[in-house]
Short mmCIF file of C-alpha atoms and ligand atoms in Angstrom, two decimals:
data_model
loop_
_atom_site.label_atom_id
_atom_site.label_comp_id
_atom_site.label_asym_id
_atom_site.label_seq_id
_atom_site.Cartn_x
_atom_site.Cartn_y
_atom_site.Cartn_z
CA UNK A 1 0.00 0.00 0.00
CA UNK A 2 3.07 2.45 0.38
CA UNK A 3 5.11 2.37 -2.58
CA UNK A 4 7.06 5.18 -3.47
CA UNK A 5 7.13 6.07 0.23
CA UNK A 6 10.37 4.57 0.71
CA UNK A 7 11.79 5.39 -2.53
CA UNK A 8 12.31 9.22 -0.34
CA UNK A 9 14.31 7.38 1.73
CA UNK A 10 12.66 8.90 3.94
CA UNK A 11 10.61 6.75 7.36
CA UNK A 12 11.04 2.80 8.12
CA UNK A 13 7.76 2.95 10.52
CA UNK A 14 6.91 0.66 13.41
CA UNK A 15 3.04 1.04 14.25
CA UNK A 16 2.73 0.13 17.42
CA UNK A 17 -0.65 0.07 17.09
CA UNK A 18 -2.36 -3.05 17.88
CA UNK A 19 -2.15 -5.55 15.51
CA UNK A 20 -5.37 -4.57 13.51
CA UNK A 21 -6.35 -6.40 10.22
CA UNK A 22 -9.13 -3.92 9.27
CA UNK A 23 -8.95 -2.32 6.04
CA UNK A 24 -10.80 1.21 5.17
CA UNK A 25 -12.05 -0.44 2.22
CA UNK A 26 -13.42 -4.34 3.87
CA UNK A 27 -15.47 -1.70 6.57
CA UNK A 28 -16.72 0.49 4.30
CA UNK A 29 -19.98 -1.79 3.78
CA UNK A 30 -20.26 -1.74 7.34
CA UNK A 31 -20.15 1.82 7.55
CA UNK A 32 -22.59 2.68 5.87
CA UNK A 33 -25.20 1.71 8.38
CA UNK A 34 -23.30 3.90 11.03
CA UNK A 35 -23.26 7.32 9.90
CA UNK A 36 -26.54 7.86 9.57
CA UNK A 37 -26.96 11.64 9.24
CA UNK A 38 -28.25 12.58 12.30
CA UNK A 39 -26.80 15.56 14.06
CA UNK A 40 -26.93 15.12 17.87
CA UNK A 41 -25.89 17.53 20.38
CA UNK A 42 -22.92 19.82 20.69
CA UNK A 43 -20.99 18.98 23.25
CA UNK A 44 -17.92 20.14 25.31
CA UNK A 45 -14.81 21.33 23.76
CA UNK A 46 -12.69 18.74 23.26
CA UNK A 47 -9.35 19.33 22.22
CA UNK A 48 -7.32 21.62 24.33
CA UNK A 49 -4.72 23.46 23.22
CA UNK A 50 -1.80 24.51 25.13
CA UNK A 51 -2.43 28.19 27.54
CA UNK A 52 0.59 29.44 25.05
CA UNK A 53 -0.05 28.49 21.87
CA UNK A 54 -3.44 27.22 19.66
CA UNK A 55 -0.56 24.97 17.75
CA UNK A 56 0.59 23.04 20.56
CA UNK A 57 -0.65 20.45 22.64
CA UNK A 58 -0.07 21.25 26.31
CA UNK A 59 -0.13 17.62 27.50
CA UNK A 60 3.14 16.59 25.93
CA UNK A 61 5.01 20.15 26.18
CA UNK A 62 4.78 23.41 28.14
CA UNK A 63 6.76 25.66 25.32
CA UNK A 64 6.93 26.47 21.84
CA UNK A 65 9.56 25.23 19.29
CA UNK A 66 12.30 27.57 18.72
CA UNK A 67 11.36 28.93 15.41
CA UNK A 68 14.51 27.09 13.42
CA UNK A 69 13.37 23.98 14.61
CA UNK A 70 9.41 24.56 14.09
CA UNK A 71 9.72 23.68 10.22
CA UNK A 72 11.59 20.61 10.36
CA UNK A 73 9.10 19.34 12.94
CA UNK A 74 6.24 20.24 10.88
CA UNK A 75 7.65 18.35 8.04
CA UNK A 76 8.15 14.93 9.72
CA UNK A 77 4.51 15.65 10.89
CA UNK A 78 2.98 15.91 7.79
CA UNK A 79 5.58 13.06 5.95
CA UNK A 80 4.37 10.90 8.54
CA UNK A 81 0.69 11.41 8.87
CA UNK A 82 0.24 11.17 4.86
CA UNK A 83 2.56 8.07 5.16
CA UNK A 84 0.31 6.45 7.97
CA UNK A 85 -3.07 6.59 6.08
CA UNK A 86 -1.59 5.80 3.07
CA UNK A 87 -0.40 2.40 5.07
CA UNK A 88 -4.20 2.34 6.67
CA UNK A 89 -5.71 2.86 3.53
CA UNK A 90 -7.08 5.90 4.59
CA UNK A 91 -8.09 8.61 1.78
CA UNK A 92 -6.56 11.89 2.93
CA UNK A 93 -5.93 15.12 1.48
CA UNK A 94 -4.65 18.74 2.28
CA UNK A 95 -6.96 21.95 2.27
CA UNK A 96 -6.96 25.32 3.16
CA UNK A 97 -3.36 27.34 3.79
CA UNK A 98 -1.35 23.57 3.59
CA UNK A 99 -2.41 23.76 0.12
CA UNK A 100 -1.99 27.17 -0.98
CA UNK A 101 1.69 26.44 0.60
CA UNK A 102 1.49 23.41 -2.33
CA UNK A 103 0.44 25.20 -4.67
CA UNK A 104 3.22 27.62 -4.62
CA UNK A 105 6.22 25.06 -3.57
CA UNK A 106 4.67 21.73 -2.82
CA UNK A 107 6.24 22.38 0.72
CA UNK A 108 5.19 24.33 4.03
CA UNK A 109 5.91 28.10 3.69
CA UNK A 110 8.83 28.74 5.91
CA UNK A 111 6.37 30.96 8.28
CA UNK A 112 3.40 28.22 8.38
CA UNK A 113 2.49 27.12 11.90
CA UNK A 114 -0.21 24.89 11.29
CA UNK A 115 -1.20 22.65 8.66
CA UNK A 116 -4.71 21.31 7.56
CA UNK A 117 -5.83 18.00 6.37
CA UNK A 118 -8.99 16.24 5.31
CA UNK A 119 -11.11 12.72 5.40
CA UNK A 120 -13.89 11.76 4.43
CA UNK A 121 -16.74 11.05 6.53
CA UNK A 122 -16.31 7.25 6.33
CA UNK A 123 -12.54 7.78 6.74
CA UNK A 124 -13.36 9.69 9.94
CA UNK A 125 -15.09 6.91 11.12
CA UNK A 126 -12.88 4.75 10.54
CA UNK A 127 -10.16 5.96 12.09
CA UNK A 128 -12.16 6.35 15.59
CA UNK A 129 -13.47 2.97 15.03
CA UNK A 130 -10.07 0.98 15.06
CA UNK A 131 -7.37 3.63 15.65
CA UNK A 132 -8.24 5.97 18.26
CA UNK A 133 -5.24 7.10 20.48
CA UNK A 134 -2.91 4.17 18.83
CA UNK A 135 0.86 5.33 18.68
CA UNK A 136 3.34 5.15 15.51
CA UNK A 137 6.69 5.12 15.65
CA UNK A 138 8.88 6.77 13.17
CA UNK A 139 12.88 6.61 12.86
CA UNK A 140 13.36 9.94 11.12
CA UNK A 141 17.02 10.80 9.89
CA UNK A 142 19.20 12.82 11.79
CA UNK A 143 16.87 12.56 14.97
CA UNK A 144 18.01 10.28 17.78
CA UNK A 145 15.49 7.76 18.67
CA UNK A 146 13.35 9.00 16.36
CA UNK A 147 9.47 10.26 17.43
CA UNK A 148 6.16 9.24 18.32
CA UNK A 149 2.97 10.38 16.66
CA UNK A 150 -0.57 9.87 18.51
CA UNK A 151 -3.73 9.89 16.88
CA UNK A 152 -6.51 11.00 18.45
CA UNK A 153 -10.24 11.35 17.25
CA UNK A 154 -12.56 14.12 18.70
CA UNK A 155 -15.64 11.50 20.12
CA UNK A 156 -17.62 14.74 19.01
CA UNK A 157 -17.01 13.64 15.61
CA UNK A 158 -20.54 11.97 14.93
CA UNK A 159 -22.14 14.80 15.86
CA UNK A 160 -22.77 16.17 12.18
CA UNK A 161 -23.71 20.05 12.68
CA UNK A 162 -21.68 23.37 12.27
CA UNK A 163 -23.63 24.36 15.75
CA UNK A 164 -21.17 22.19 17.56
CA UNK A 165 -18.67 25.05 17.37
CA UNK A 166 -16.49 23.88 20.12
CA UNK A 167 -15.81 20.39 18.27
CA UNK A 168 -15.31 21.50 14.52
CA UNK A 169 -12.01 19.56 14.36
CA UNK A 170 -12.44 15.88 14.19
CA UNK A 171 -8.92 14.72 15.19
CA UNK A 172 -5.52 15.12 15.28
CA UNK A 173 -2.05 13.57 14.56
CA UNK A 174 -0.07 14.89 17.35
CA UNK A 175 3.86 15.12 17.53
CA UNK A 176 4.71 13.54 20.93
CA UNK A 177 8.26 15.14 21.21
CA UNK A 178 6.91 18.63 20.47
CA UNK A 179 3.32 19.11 21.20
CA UNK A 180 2.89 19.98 17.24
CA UNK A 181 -0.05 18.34 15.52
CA UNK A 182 -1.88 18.18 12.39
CA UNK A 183 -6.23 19.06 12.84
CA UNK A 184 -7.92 16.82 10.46
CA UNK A 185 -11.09 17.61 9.34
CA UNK A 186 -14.30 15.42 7.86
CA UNK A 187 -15.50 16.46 5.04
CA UNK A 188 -19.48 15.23 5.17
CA UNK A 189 -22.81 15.08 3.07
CA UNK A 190 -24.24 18.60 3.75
CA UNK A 191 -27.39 17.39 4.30
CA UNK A 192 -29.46 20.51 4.27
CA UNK A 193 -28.26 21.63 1.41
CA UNK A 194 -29.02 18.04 -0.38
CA UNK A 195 -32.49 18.33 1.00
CA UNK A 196 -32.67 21.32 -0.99
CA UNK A 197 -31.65 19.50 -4.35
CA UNK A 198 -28.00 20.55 -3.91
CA UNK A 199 -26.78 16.65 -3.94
CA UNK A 200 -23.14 16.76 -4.19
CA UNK A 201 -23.03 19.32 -1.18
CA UNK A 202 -20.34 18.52 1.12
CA UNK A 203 -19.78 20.81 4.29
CA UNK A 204 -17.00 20.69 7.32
CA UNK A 205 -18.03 21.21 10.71
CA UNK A 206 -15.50 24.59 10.36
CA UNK A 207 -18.03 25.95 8.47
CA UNK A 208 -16.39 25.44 5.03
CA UNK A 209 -18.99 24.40 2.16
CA UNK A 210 -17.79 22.19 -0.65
CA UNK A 211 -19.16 20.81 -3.73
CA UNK A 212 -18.18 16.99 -4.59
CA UNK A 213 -16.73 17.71 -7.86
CA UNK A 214 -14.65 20.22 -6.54
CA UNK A 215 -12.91 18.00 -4.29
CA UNK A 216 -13.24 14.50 -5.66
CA UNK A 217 -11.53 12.46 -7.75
CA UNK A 218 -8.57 13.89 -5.95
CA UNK A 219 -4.92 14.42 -7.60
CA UNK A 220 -1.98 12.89 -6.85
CA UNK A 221 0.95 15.07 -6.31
CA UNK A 222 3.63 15.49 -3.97
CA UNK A 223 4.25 18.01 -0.37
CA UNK A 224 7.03 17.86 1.39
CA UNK A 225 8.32 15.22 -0.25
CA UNK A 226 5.93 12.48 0.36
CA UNK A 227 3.20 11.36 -1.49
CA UNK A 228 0.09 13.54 -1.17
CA UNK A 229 -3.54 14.24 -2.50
CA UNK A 230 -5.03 17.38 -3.54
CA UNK A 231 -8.56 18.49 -4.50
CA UNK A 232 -9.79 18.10 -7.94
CA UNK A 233 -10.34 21.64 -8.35
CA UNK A 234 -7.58 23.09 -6.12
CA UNK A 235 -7.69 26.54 -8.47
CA UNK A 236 -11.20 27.27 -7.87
CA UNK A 237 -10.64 26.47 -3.99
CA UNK A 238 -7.82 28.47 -3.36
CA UNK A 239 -9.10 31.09 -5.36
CA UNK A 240 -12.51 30.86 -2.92
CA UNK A 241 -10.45 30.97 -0.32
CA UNK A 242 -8.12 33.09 -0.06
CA UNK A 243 -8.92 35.53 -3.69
CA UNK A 244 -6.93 34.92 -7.10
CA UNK A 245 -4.37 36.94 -5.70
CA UNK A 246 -2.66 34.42 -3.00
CA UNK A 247 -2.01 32.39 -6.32
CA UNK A 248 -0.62 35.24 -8.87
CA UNK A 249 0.68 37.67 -5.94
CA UNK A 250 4.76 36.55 -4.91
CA UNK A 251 4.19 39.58 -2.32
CA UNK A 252 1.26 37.29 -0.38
CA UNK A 253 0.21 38.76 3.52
CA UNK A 254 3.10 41.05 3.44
CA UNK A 255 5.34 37.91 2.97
CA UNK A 256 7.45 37.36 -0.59
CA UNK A 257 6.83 33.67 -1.98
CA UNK A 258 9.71 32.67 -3.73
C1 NAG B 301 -10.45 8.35 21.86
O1 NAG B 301 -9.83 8.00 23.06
C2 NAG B 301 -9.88 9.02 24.04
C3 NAG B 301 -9.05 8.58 25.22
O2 NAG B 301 -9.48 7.36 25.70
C4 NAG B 301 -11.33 9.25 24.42
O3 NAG B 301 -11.41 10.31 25.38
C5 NAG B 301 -12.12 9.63 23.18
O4 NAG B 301 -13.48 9.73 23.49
C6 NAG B 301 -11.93 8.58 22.10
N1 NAG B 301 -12.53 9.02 20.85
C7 NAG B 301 -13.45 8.30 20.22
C8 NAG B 301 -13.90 8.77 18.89
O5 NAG B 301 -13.92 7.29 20.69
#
């Protein structure tokens, strides 16, 4: 399931996860009878993010990266998430400023400190389903030991409404030696907008509104590196987004694109 992943020379990865057989694609009959499409209540917040940073996750760090070494951390984040649901089978893509950063370099702008990924709605469920709060191991070059990621799934996650504000990200691939993670995102059947004859809306419970064919069939393309998927129409997205100028502009948010 992973084969140019090595070819980068890049991760040998030990899963420590429990030895689990299931395949995205053998439960996706069974899923079907899960997600139903009823909202449920908003609940709790809960993800918490550090008291000095919204990028970090207080329970495994109580500072911030020096900014040298933020980069290079985000970058084994991201090579290893996109490797990990490539191995689970997982369909996963990148959105929002993670793929405006693509679009300009195929790599994280050297001032990012986030990045933003997205699954489907069985993918979400999936993951919560067999994966929840399982540990990978990576040996990453040139880093002793080499890290831990966790992955963790917001239980808020089958709650499928944009009122749930506390709980709009589904779940998170978190960095273990830094506190860095990744917020994934479901991307779901907008179902009020399909009851209105819209019927390839998709929405996020961020608040973002897609269209189907804007996002599937996804490309494949590389970031950072690594293997990774983009939406369909990535143009049209980014240019919803964030205006045709992030994409013609080298001078973008005061910062110069090279
Ligand atoms: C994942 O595990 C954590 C820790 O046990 C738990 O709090 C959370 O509810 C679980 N998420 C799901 C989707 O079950």
């Amino acid at each position: 399931m992973r084969p140019s992943l090595l070819v980068c020379g890049l991760l040998a990865a030990t899963v420590n996860a429990a030895a689990i057989s299931a395949n995205f694609m053998n439960e996706r009959e069974k899923l079907a009878k899960d997600w139903s499409g009823r909202g449920g209540k908003p609940g709790p917040k809960y993800f918490q993010e550090s008291k000095f940073s919204g990028h970090y996750d207080g329970r495994y760090t109580d500072k911030a990266l020096p900014e040298d070494e933020q980069i290079a951390h985000l970058s084994s984040l991201i090579q290893t998430y996109l490797a990990t649901m490539d191995d689970l089978g997982v369909e996963t893509w990148i959105m929002h400023g993670t793929l405006l950063a693509w679009w300009w370099n195929q790599k994280i702008f050297p001032w990012d400190d986030d990045l933003d990924v997205q699954v489907s709605e069985p993918g979400i469920h999936f993951l919560a389903e067999n994966y929840n709060m399982t540990e990978h191991h990576f040996d990453i070059p040139g880093v002793e030991g080499g890290r831990t990621y966790v992955l963790e799934i917001n239980p808020n996650y089958v709650v499928r409404t944009t009122l749930d504000t506390r709980n709009v990200i589904d779940g998170r691939w978190i960095d273990k030696s830094s506190g860095q993670f990744i917020d994934i995102t479901a991307v779901r059947a907008d179902d009020f907008r399909r009851a209105r004859g819209d019927t390839g809306a998709l929405m996020s419970k961020d608040a973002h509104r897609f269209e189907e064919n804007d996002i599937f069939p996804l490309r494949r393309s590389f970031f950072e590196g690594v293997p990774a998927k983009v939406p369909y129409e990535y143009t049209k997205l980014l240019a919803e987004e964030y205006g045709d100028k992030s994409m013609a502009n080298s001078n973008f948010m005061g910062r110069v694109v090279t």
